[in-house]
Short mmCIF file of C-alpha atoms in Angstrom, two decimals:
data_model
loop_
_atom_site.label_atom_id
_atom_site.label_comp_id
_atom_site.label_asym_id
_atom_site.label_seq_id
_atom_site.Cartn_x
_atom_site.Cartn_y
_atom_site.Cartn_z
CA MET A 414 0.00 0.00 0.00
CA THR A 415 1.10 3.56 -0.70
CA THR A 416 0.74 6.84 1.15
CA TYR A 417 0.39 10.00 -0.94
CA THR A 418 0.71 13.53 0.41
CA GLU A 419 -2.44 15.58 0.79
CA GLU A 420 -1.01 18.10 -1.66
CA TYR A 421 -0.44 15.36 -4.24
CA ARG A 422 -4.02 14.12 -3.94
CA GLU A 423 -5.28 17.66 -4.51
CA LEU A 424 -2.97 18.26 -7.47
CA VAL A 425 -3.99 15.09 -9.34
CA ALA A 426 -7.68 15.22 -8.45
CA GLU A 427 -9.91 15.24 -11.51
CA THR A 428 -11.16 18.72 -12.33
CA PRO A 429 -14.68 19.50 -13.66
CA ARG A 430 -14.92 18.74 -17.37
CA GLY A 431 -17.18 19.83 -20.16
CA ALA A 432 -18.85 17.69 -22.81
CA VAL A 433 -18.08 17.30 -26.51
CA THR A 434 -21.32 18.74 -27.87
CA ALA A 435 -22.48 19.40 -31.42
CA ALA A 436 -21.70 23.08 -30.85
CA PHE A 437 -18.15 22.25 -29.78
CA ARG A 438 -17.68 20.10 -32.90
CA GLU A 439 -18.79 23.01 -35.06
CA GLU A 440 -16.32 25.35 -33.36
CA VAL A 441 -13.48 22.87 -33.91
CA ALA A 442 -14.45 22.28 -37.55
CA ALA A 443 -14.20 26.02 -38.14
CA VAL A 444 -10.53 26.21 -37.09
CA VAL A 445 -9.06 23.15 -38.89
CA SER A 446 -8.50 22.37 -42.56
CA PRO A 447 -11.13 20.38 -44.52
CA GLY A 448 -11.05 16.70 -43.62
CA GLY A 449 -9.59 17.46 -40.20
CA LEU A 450 -12.49 16.12 -38.14
CA ILE A 451 -13.41 12.50 -37.43
CA SER A 452 -16.64 11.80 -35.60
CA GLU A 453 -18.04 8.63 -37.17
CA PRO A 454 -18.11 5.84 -34.52
CA ALA A 455 -16.48 3.26 -36.82
CA GLN A 456 -13.61 5.64 -37.63
CA LEU A 457 -13.13 6.64 -34.00
CA HIS A 458 -12.28 3.02 -33.14
CA THR A 459 -9.06 3.43 -35.15
CA TYR A 460 -7.82 5.76 -32.39
CA GLU A 461 -8.94 3.80 -29.34
CA CYS A 462 -5.44 2.52 -28.44
CA ASP A 463 -1.78 2.81 -29.29
CA GLY A 464 0.66 -0.12 -29.56
CA LEU A 465 -0.46 -1.32 -26.12
CA THR A 466 -3.65 -2.88 -27.44
CA GLY A 467 -4.76 -4.29 -24.09
CA TYR A 468 -6.07 -0.85 -23.09
CA ARG A 469 -8.81 0.67 -25.29
CA VAL A 470 -10.95 3.80 -24.95
CA THR A 471 -12.98 5.34 -27.77
CA PRO A 472 -12.60 9.14 -27.90
CA ALA A 473 -15.55 11.47 -28.38
CA LEU A 474 -13.85 13.20 -31.32
CA VAL A 475 -10.60 13.08 -33.33
CA VAL A 476 -9.09 16.27 -34.76
CA LEU A 477 -6.33 16.27 -37.40
CA PRO A 478 -4.76 19.75 -37.57
CA ALA A 479 -2.19 20.58 -40.25
CA THR A 480 -0.33 23.55 -38.71
CA THR A 481 0.83 24.91 -35.37
CA GLU A 482 -1.88 27.57 -35.61
CA GLU A 483 -4.60 24.95 -36.01
CA VAL A 484 -3.28 22.95 -33.03
CA ALA A 485 -3.25 26.09 -30.89
CA ALA A 486 -6.80 27.02 -31.95
CA VAL A 487 -8.12 23.55 -31.05
CA VAL A 488 -6.35 23.57 -27.68
CA ARG A 489 -7.77 27.02 -26.89
CA LEU A 490 -11.26 25.65 -27.53
CA CYS A 491 -10.54 22.68 -25.24
CA ALA A 492 -9.36 25.05 -22.49
CA ARG A 493 -12.45 27.26 -22.89
CA HIS A 494 -14.87 24.31 -22.75
CA ARG A 495 -12.78 22.22 -20.29
CA ILE A 496 -12.46 19.32 -22.72
CA PRO A 497 -9.56 16.90 -22.04
CA PHE A 498 -7.29 16.17 -25.01
CA VAL A 499 -4.63 13.61 -25.92
CA ALA A 500 -1.98 14.21 -28.59
CA ARG A 501 -1.25 11.26 -30.88
CA GLY A 502 1.49 10.56 -33.41
CA ALA A 503 1.70 7.27 -35.29
CA GLY A 504 0.17 5.27 -32.43
CA THR A 505 3.22 2.97 -32.12
CA GLY A 506 3.83 3.71 -28.42
CA LEU A 507 3.95 0.71 -26.10
CA SER A 508 2.86 2.13 -22.74
CA GLY A 509 -0.65 3.44 -23.42
CA GLY A 510 0.62 7.02 -23.50
CA ALA A 511 -1.78 7.95 -26.31
CA LEU A 512 -4.78 6.18 -24.77
CA PRO A 513 -7.78 8.48 -25.30
CA VAL A 514 -10.09 9.88 -22.64
CA ALA A 515 -13.70 8.75 -23.12
CA ASP A 516 -15.17 12.23 -22.74
CA GLY A 517 -12.30 13.97 -24.54
CA ILE A 518 -10.72 14.39 -27.94
CA VAL A 519 -7.63 13.06 -29.69
CA ILE A 520 -5.46 15.61 -31.49
CA GLY A 521 -3.74 13.55 -34.17
CA LEU A 522 -0.57 15.00 -35.68
CA ALA A 523 -0.29 12.66 -38.67
CA ARG A 524 -1.03 15.44 -41.20
CA MET A 525 1.88 17.51 -39.90
CA ARG A 526 4.62 15.69 -41.79
CA LYS A 527 6.67 18.39 -43.51
CA MET A 528 10.44 18.90 -43.43
CA LEU A 529 10.26 22.65 -42.88
CA SER A 530 13.96 23.42 -43.41
CA VAL A 531 17.40 21.81 -43.60
CA ASP A 532 20.56 23.71 -42.63
CA VAL A 533 23.38 21.55 -44.01
CA ASP A 534 26.22 23.82 -42.88
CA ASN A 535 25.04 23.87 -39.25
CA GLN A 536 23.81 20.26 -39.36
CA ARG A 537 20.26 20.80 -38.22
CA ALA A 538 16.73 20.58 -39.57
CA VAL A 539 13.29 21.82 -38.55
CA VAL A 540 10.53 19.23 -38.90
CA GLN A 541 6.87 18.81 -38.05
CA PRO A 542 5.98 16.10 -35.50
CA GLY A 543 4.39 13.76 -38.06
CA VAL A 544 7.68 13.16 -39.92
CA THR A 545 8.87 9.60 -39.33
CA ASN A 546 12.13 8.96 -37.54
CA ALA A 547 13.64 7.24 -40.58
CA GLY A 548 12.19 9.92 -42.84
CA ILE A 549 14.52 12.53 -41.34
CA SER A 550 17.62 10.51 -42.26
CA ALA A 551 16.19 9.76 -45.71
CA ALA A 552 15.61 13.47 -46.36
CA VAL A 553 19.16 14.50 -45.46
CA GLY A 554 21.02 11.39 -46.63
CA GLY A 555 22.10 13.10 -49.84
CA HIS A 556 24.17 15.50 -47.71
CA ASP A 557 25.89 12.57 -45.93
CA LEU A 558 23.94 13.41 -42.76
CA TYR A 559 21.57 11.40 -40.58
CA PHE A 560 19.47 11.53 -37.40
CA ALA A 561 21.08 9.26 -34.79
CA PRO A 562 18.22 8.01 -32.54
CA ASP A 563 16.87 4.81 -34.10
CA PRO A 564 13.96 3.09 -32.32
CA SER A 565 13.10 -0.31 -33.76
CA SER A 566 9.87 1.16 -35.14
CA GLN A 567 11.75 4.01 -36.86
CA ILE A 568 10.16 3.33 -40.24
CA VAL A 569 6.72 4.21 -38.87
CA CYS A 570 7.18 6.01 -35.54
CA THR A 571 7.22 9.81 -35.69
CA ILE A 572 9.61 12.38 -34.29
CA GLY A 573 6.75 13.87 -32.25
CA GLY A 574 6.31 10.56 -30.45
CA ASN A 575 10.08 10.23 -30.04
CA VAL A 576 10.11 13.64 -28.32
CA ALA A 577 7.18 12.68 -26.09
CA GLU A 578 8.87 9.48 -24.91
CA ASN A 579 12.53 10.56 -25.22
CA SER A 580 13.09 7.49 -27.38
CA GLY A 581 16.48 5.90 -27.83
CA GLY A 582 17.08 2.83 -29.94
CA ALA A 583 19.89 0.41 -30.58
CA HIS A 584 22.56 3.08 -31.01
CA CYS A 585 21.77 5.09 -27.86
CA LEU A 586 24.77 3.58 -26.03
CA LYS A 587 27.13 5.82 -28.01
CA TYR A 588 24.85 8.55 -29.32
CA GLY A 589 22.32 9.07 -26.54
CA PHE A 590 18.56 9.55 -26.64
CA THR A 591 16.28 11.97 -28.45
CA THR A 592 17.03 14.71 -25.91
CA ASN A 593 20.68 14.70 -27.05
CA HIS A 594 19.61 15.45 -30.63
CA VAL A 595 16.88 18.08 -30.20
CA LEU A 596 17.86 21.73 -30.02
CA ALA A 597 14.48 23.49 -29.90
CA LEU A 598 10.74 22.87 -29.75
CA THR A 599 7.73 24.88 -30.86
CA PHE A 600 5.28 24.14 -28.09
CA VAL A 601 1.54 24.72 -27.64
CA THR A 602 0.72 25.16 -23.96
CA PRO A 603 -2.48 23.68 -22.47
CA ASP A 604 -4.17 27.08 -22.71
CA GLY A 605 -3.30 27.44 -26.40
CA ASP A 606 -0.29 29.78 -26.31
CA VAL A 607 2.60 29.07 -28.72
CA VAL A 608 6.13 29.33 -27.35
CA THR A 609 9.64 28.30 -28.37
CA LEU A 610 11.71 26.21 -25.97
CA GLY A 611 15.46 25.94 -26.56
CA GLY A 612 17.31 27.52 -29.47
CA ASP A 613 19.85 27.00 -32.22
CA SER A 614 22.57 25.93 -29.80
CA THR A 615 22.70 23.51 -26.88
CA ASP A 616 23.81 26.27 -24.47
CA GLN A 617 20.76 28.30 -23.44
CA LEU A 618 20.42 30.69 -20.53
CA GLY A 619 18.01 29.96 -17.71
CA PRO A 620 16.08 26.78 -16.86
CA ASP A 621 16.05 24.20 -19.65
CA LEU A 622 12.30 23.97 -20.28
CA ARG A 623 13.05 22.09 -23.51
CA ALA A 624 14.37 19.25 -21.36
CA VAL A 625 11.34 19.43 -19.04
CA VAL A 626 8.93 18.95 -21.95
CA LEU A 627 11.04 16.37 -23.78
CA GLY A 628 10.06 12.99 -22.36
CA SER A 629 6.98 14.30 -20.52
CA GLU A 630 4.75 11.94 -22.56
CA GLY A 631 2.42 14.65 -23.84
CA THR A 632 1.27 15.66 -20.36
CA LEU A 633 2.51 19.27 -20.46
CA GLY A 634 1.38 20.43 -23.91
CA ILE A 635 1.80 19.61 -27.61
CA VAL A 636 5.03 19.91 -29.61
CA THR A 637 4.36 21.09 -33.17
CA GLU A 638 7.86 21.75 -34.57
CA ILE A 639 11.21 20.21 -33.68
CA THR A 640 14.72 21.47 -34.47
CA VAL A 641 16.88 18.35 -34.65
CA ARG A 642 20.64 17.97 -34.64
CA LEU A 643 22.10 15.99 -37.54
CA LEU A 644 25.36 14.00 -37.59
CA ARG A 645 27.83 13.16 -40.33
CA ARG A 646 27.74 9.53 -41.35
CA PRO A 647 30.72 7.64 -39.88
CA GLU A 648 33.67 6.74 -42.08
CA ALA A 649 33.55 3.05 -41.16
CA VAL A 650 31.02 0.62 -39.65
CA ARG A 651 31.71 -2.97 -38.53
CA THR A 652 29.09 -5.38 -37.19
CA LEU A 653 29.22 -8.88 -35.71
CA VAL A 654 26.91 -11.41 -34.06
CA ALA A 655 28.47 -13.46 -31.25
CA ASP A 656 26.74 -16.54 -29.78
CA PHE A 657 27.17 -17.50 -26.13
CA PRO A 658 26.33 -20.59 -24.04
CA ASP A 659 24.17 -18.50 -21.67
CA ALA A 660 23.01 -14.95 -21.05
CA GLU A 661 25.29 -14.46 -18.05
CA GLN A 662 28.45 -14.96 -20.13
CA ALA A 663 27.06 -12.67 -22.83
CA GLY A 664 26.42 -10.08 -20.11
CA ASN A 665 29.98 -10.48 -18.83
CA ALA A 666 31.24 -9.80 -22.34
CA VAL A 667 29.28 -6.54 -22.41
CA SER A 668 30.78 -5.45 -19.09
CA ASP A 669 34.28 -6.34 -20.30
CA LEU A 670 33.80 -4.32 -23.49
CA VAL A 671 32.95 -1.18 -21.56
CA ALA A 672 35.68 -1.83 -18.97
CA ALA A 673 38.19 -2.04 -21.82
CA GLY A 674 37.32 1.53 -22.82
CA ILE A 675 35.47 0.47 -25.96
CA VAL A 676 32.23 2.37 -26.63
CA PRO A 677 30.36 0.46 -29.32
CA ALA A 678 27.72 2.23 -31.37
CA ALA A 679 25.36 -0.57 -30.32
CA VAL A 680 25.31 -3.73 -28.22
CA GLU A 681 22.09 -5.75 -28.44
CA MET A 682 21.25 -9.09 -26.83
CA LEU A 683 18.70 -11.71 -27.89
CA ASP A 684 17.88 -14.93 -26.05
CA GLU A 685 16.91 -18.27 -27.56
CA LEU A 686 13.19 -17.51 -27.83
CA ALA A 687 13.83 -14.13 -29.45
CA ILE A 688 16.25 -15.70 -31.93
CA GLU A 689 13.66 -18.34 -32.84
CA ALA A 690 11.00 -15.69 -33.50
CA CYS A 691 13.33 -13.47 -35.56
CA GLU A 692 14.46 -16.37 -37.73
CA LYS A 693 10.91 -17.47 -38.40
CA ALA A 694 10.00 -13.91 -39.39
CA VAL A 695 12.92 -12.60 -41.46
CA GLN A 696 15.66 -15.29 -41.70
CA ALA A 697 18.38 -12.92 -40.52
CA GLY A 698 20.94 -15.69 -40.15
CA TYR A 699 21.02 -15.95 -36.36
CA THR A 700 22.01 -19.33 -34.89
CA LEU A 701 18.89 -21.29 -33.94
CA GLY A 702 19.25 -22.94 -30.56
CA SER A 703 21.85 -20.47 -29.28
CA PRO A 704 20.98 -19.54 -25.69
CA ALA A 705 22.13 -15.95 -26.21
CA ALA A 706 23.54 -13.73 -28.95
CA LEU A 707 25.12 -10.30 -28.93
CA VAL A 708 24.90 -7.92 -31.88
CA VAL A 709 27.88 -5.57 -31.57
CA GLU A 710 28.46 -2.63 -33.89
CA LEU A 711 31.37 -0.17 -33.99
CA ASP A 712 31.55 3.00 -36.06
CA GLY A 713 33.88 5.94 -36.49
CA VAL A 714 37.31 6.53 -37.99
CA GLU A 715 38.33 3.46 -39.99
CA ALA A 716 41.71 2.80 -38.33
CA GLU A 717 40.21 3.02 -34.83
CA VAL A 718 37.21 0.89 -35.75
CA GLU A 719 39.38 -1.89 -37.20
CA GLU A 720 41.61 -1.99 -34.12
CA GLU A 721 38.71 -2.06 -31.67
CA PHE A 722 36.80 -4.61 -33.75
CA GLU A 723 39.63 -7.09 -33.22
CA ARG A 724 39.54 -6.40 -29.48
CA VAL A 725 35.76 -6.94 -29.40
CA GLN A 726 36.18 -10.38 -30.99
CA GLU A 727 38.89 -11.29 -28.48
CA ILE A 728 36.69 -10.22 -25.54
CA CYS A 729 33.81 -12.31 -26.89
CA ARG A 730 36.07 -15.37 -27.22
CA ARG A 731 37.42 -14.81 -23.72
CA ASN A 732 33.84 -14.97 -22.45
CA ALA A 733 33.22 -18.37 -24.08
CA SER A 734 31.58 -17.22 -27.32
CA THR A 735 30.70 -20.32 -29.34
CA HIS A 736 30.48 -18.62 -32.73
CA ILE A 737 31.20 -15.18 -34.20
CA ARG A 738 29.61 -14.08 -37.45
CA ILE A 739 31.02 -10.96 -39.07
CA ALA A 740 28.85 -8.96 -41.45
CA GLY A 741 30.97 -8.80 -44.59
CA ASP A 742 29.15 -6.00 -46.40
CA PRO A 743 26.31 -3.47 -45.97
CA VAL A 744 23.77 -5.97 -47.26
CA GLU A 745 24.63 -8.53 -44.57
CA ARG A 746 24.76 -5.79 -41.92
CA ALA A 747 21.26 -4.67 -42.93
CA LYS A 748 20.10 -8.28 -42.65
CA VAL A 749 21.44 -8.55 -39.09
CA TRP A 750 19.64 -5.36 -38.09
CA LYS A 751 16.45 -6.36 -39.87
CA GLY A 752 16.30 -9.38 -37.60
CA ARG A 753 16.91 -7.39 -34.43
CA LYS A 754 14.45 -4.63 -35.28
CA ALA A 755 11.76 -7.13 -36.26
CA ALA A 756 11.95 -8.85 -32.87
CA PHE A 757 8.78 -7.40 -31.33
CA ALA A 758 6.57 -8.06 -34.33
CA ALA A 759 8.21 -11.45 -34.83
CA MET A 760 6.76 -12.69 -31.53
CA GLY A 761 3.54 -13.31 -33.41
CA ARG A 762 5.33 -16.25 -35.07
CA ILE A 763 5.69 -18.08 -31.76
CA SER A 764 2.79 -16.77 -29.65
CA PRO A 765 -0.74 -15.50 -30.37
CA ASP A 766 -0.36 -12.64 -27.85
CA TYR A 767 2.38 -10.90 -25.88
CA PHE A 768 3.11 -8.02 -23.53
CA VAL A 769 6.20 -5.88 -24.25
CA GLN A 770 7.88 -4.37 -21.22
CA ASP A 771 10.66 -1.84 -20.80
CA GLY A 772 12.90 -1.50 -17.76
CA VAL A 773 16.49 -0.58 -17.00
CA ILE A 774 19.08 -2.28 -14.81
CA PRO A 775 22.80 -1.75 -14.20
CA ARG A 776 24.52 -3.72 -16.97
CA THR A 777 26.63 -5.50 -14.33
CA LYS A 778 23.41 -7.18 -13.18
CA LEU A 779 22.30 -8.45 -16.60
CA GLY A 780 23.07 -12.11 -15.87
CA SER A 781 21.50 -12.25 -12.41
CA THR A 782 18.41 -10.31 -13.51
CA LEU A 783 17.82 -12.57 -16.52
CA THR A 784 18.10 -15.56 -14.17
CA ARG A 785 15.43 -14.03 -11.92
CA ILE A 786 13.19 -13.37 -14.92
CA ARG A 787 13.54 -17.00 -15.99
CA GLU A 788 12.58 -18.15 -12.48
CA MET A 789 9.54 -15.84 -12.48
CA SER A 790 8.62 -17.12 -15.94
CA ASP A 791 8.78 -20.74 -14.77
CA ALA A 792 6.74 -19.97 -11.65
CA ALA A 793 4.03 -18.26 -13.72
CA GLY A 794 4.02 -20.98 -16.37
CA LEU A 795 4.49 -18.39 -19.12
CA ARG A 796 7.33 -18.00 -21.60
CA VAL A 797 9.35 -14.77 -21.62
CA ALA A 798 11.50 -13.79 -24.58
CA ASN A 799 14.28 -11.26 -23.98
CA VAL A 800 15.64 -8.79 -26.51
CA PHE A 801 17.26 -5.60 -25.32
CA HIS A 802 19.87 -2.86 -25.45
CA ALA A 803 22.55 -4.68 -23.46
CA GLY A 804 25.02 -1.80 -23.58
CA ASP A 805 22.95 0.41 -21.30
CA GLY A 806 20.92 -2.29 -19.53
CA ASN A 807 17.60 -1.39 -21.15
CA LEU A 808 15.57 -4.62 -21.03
CA HIS A 809 12.61 -5.41 -23.28
CA PRO A 810 11.14 -8.66 -21.91
CA LEU A 811 8.22 -10.01 -23.93
CA VAL A 812 5.71 -12.03 -21.92
CA LEU A 813 4.04 -14.56 -24.24
CA TYR A 814 0.47 -15.72 -23.63
CA ASP A 815 -2.78 -16.78 -25.26
CA ALA A 816 -5.72 -14.43 -24.69
CA ALA A 817 -8.08 -17.28 -25.62
CA VAL A 818 -7.12 -19.05 -22.38
CA PRO A 819 -9.27 -17.64 -19.55
CA GLY A 820 -7.22 -15.66 -17.05
CA GLN A 821 -3.94 -15.90 -18.97
CA ALA A 822 -3.96 -12.26 -20.12
CA GLU A 823 -4.29 -11.05 -16.53
CA GLN A 824 -1.56 -13.46 -15.45
CA ALA A 825 0.74 -12.18 -18.20
CA GLU A 826 0.07 -8.56 -17.25
CA HIS A 827 0.87 -9.34 -13.62
CA LEU A 828 4.15 -11.02 -14.62
CA ALA A 829 5.10 -8.09 -16.89
CA THR A 830 4.54 -5.63 -14.04
CA ALA A 831 6.53 -7.81 -11.63
CA ILE A 832 9.47 -7.85 -14.06
CA VAL A 833 9.49 -4.05 -14.30
CA GLU A 834 9.40 -3.72 -10.54
CA LEU A 835 12.25 -6.25 -10.33
CA CYS A 836 14.31 -3.76 -12.35
CA VAL A 837 13.81 -1.17 -9.60
CA GLU A 838 14.89 -3.71 -6.97
CA GLN A 839 18.07 -4.25 -8.97
CA GLY A 840 18.87 -0.53 -8.82
CA GLY A 841 17.28 0.41 -12.15
CA SER A 842 14.18 2.07 -13.54
CA ILE A 843 10.64 1.16 -14.62
CA THR A 844 11.27 2.58 -18.09
CA GLY A 845 14.13 3.34 -20.43
CA GLU A 846 12.39 4.63 -23.55
CA HIS A 847 8.82 3.30 -23.84
CA GLY A 848 7.50 5.64 -21.17
CA VAL A 849 5.17 5.19 -18.21
CA GLY A 850 1.86 6.08 -19.86
CA SER A 851 -1.18 4.23 -18.56
CA ASP A 852 0.64 0.92 -18.25
CA LYS A 853 3.12 1.66 -15.48
CA ALA A 854 1.64 4.63 -13.62
CA CYS A 855 0.91 2.50 -10.56
CA SER A 856 4.52 1.26 -10.56
CA MET A 857 5.81 4.83 -10.11
CA VAL A 858 5.43 4.38 -6.35
CA LYS A 859 8.02 1.59 -6.47
CA MET A 860 10.61 4.06 -7.70
CA PHE A 861 9.58 7.41 -6.22
CA GLY A 862 8.51 8.49 -2.75
CA PRO A 863 5.53 10.70 -1.82
CA ASP A 864 7.58 13.92 -1.91
CA ASP A 865 9.09 13.06 -5.31
CA LEU A 866 5.65 12.48 -6.80
CA THR A 867 4.35 15.70 -5.27
CA VAL A 868 7.11 17.73 -6.95
CA MET A 869 6.27 16.09 -10.30
CA ALA A 870 2.60 16.91 -9.80
CA ARG A 871 3.48 20.55 -9.02
CA ILE A 872 5.37 20.85 -12.31
CA ARG A 873 2.49 19.32 -14.23
CA ALA A 874 -0.03 21.62 -12.54
CA ALA A 875 2.15 24.65 -13.33
CA PHE A 876 1.88 23.84 -17.05
CA ASP A 877 -1.69 22.53 -16.97
CA PRO A 878 -3.70 23.80 -13.97
CA GLN A 879 -6.99 22.52 -15.43
CA GLY A 880 -5.64 18.97 -15.79
CA LEU A 881 -6.85 18.63 -19.39
CA CYS A 882 -3.63 17.60 -21.16
CA ASN A 883 -3.34 13.78 -21.44
CA PRO A 884 -4.91 13.18 -18.03
CA GLY A 885 -4.40 9.93 -16.16
CA LYS A 886 -0.94 9.24 -17.58
CA VAL A 887 2.45 8.89 -15.85
CA LEU A 888 1.43 10.02 -12.35
CA PRO A 889 -0.47 7.41 -10.30
CA THR A 890 -4.11 8.02 -9.39
CA PRO A 891 -4.31 7.31 -5.63
CA ARG A 892 -7.69 5.53 -5.64
CA LEU A 893 -6.48 3.21 -8.43
CA CYS A 894 -2.92 2.66 -7.22
CA GLY A 895 -3.04 1.24 -3.73
CA GLU A 896 -3.49 4.33 -1.58
CA ARG A 897 -3.08 3.62 2.11
CA PRO A 898 -5.82 5.42 4.07
CA GLY A 899 -4.41 7.94 6.50
CA PRO A 900 -5.92 9.04 9.86
CA TYR A 901 -9.47 10.32 9.70
CA ARG A 902 -9.68 14.11 9.23
CA PRO A 903 -13.09 15.69 9.79
CA HIS A 904 -14.53 17.92 7.08
CA PRO A 905 -14.64 21.63 8.05
CA LEU A 906 -18.46 21.53 7.97
CA GLU A 907 -18.38 18.61 10.42
CA SER A 908 -16.06 20.55 12.72
CA ALA A 909 -18.48 23.47 12.57
CA GLY A 910 -21.37 21.24 13.62
CA ILE A 911 -23.26 21.75 10.35
CA ILE A 912 -23.09 18.11 9.24
CA GLU A 913 -22.62 14.79 11.03
CA ARG A 914 -20.41 11.81 10.19
CA LEU A 915 -22.52 8.71 9.61
#
């Protein structure tokens, strides 16, 4: 059970809300471009969930603005009529962060997909939030530039969603997360004002409000333009896949790599179940039956890459690697990464249903944590596949189940939550890049104390005093998340003798 401060309970309490009426729809229709309103029940179902399909809510209305001005106009109407709103990108999020509110609207940003400008000399670009992650690199590839963050869903996920979740990807070990590659944001506040956060350089005076908004999961406002930092493509790239007799020895190899002063561009780990699924889906050439495999990639100056690549192979052999496959050309390298990035979707080849989780642990505890997960899996009678960013300890356990079996979905959800909370016990976090959303809000109390949560609620209330912007996400709702009743406090009217306690 959890105790929340009185201030926290007041800050997160639901505020009075208005209704999405015919008059409100007409006002919204007047401020967006033609085709920017969806109200048909069958079409609304398209927006009832994100990638976490276990949670579904049908919104009262979906609005598809095309410009910052249209977003601001819609938000101003929501503020005036007290209508809650949820911003949505491509809907690929995995924590229920874009789950609608039943009596509110969804503001979809899919029509805002323009590359507004590219500054080659200063290596930056300004994009709308509906541009896909991979689309940025494709647009600037002719200048030998690219956008470094690379979530597995980068072909379809949008930069707006990446900003909301502070997404990382396989190459975040060396290059960092979205926050390290965003210079400025055009931001619509919950009352409809338009402001710019950040600037053309990383060194800005005063509090870094860009960093406050980035990763806030759409709970503080809506980002409508993003200035991203672009990198030069590296001179050389080398990739290998190393098999190991167990996950613990693969984890030891990762620790030894970092201890040796080598900073790979990426270090990914897959276990036997994940390898099986990937091979069935895309035939990437992984070794079937291998208990664990590491995908290691180095990039940079050619001479340095070649020297360190030899050291990586030696470290893998020293940690009992049973086989090392070296990608001989860009085609084979792409094949290796196609397998890794298809891992989540590939689970459908070995299970009718699955829960994807996202937690972080110290990389020195990879082996022991994976052993605990296997024990929890055995105890629950459910299979768990593991595929994750081993370099920074960002786990992505996939709990496999069959929704057709009564009670198994609930059992799988319970196991997935227990695994995330295990990460906290190991000195880690409940999320690395998928966010908290609706899925893990109740687990926030495992990581943060009452005072911590109160400070977070103060910040949220400072941006959104009406509580209309993506309500019910990230911060736990006391009545739903195990609040421990405190001592009885009489109501002021009771103290005055006006009413009686029954």
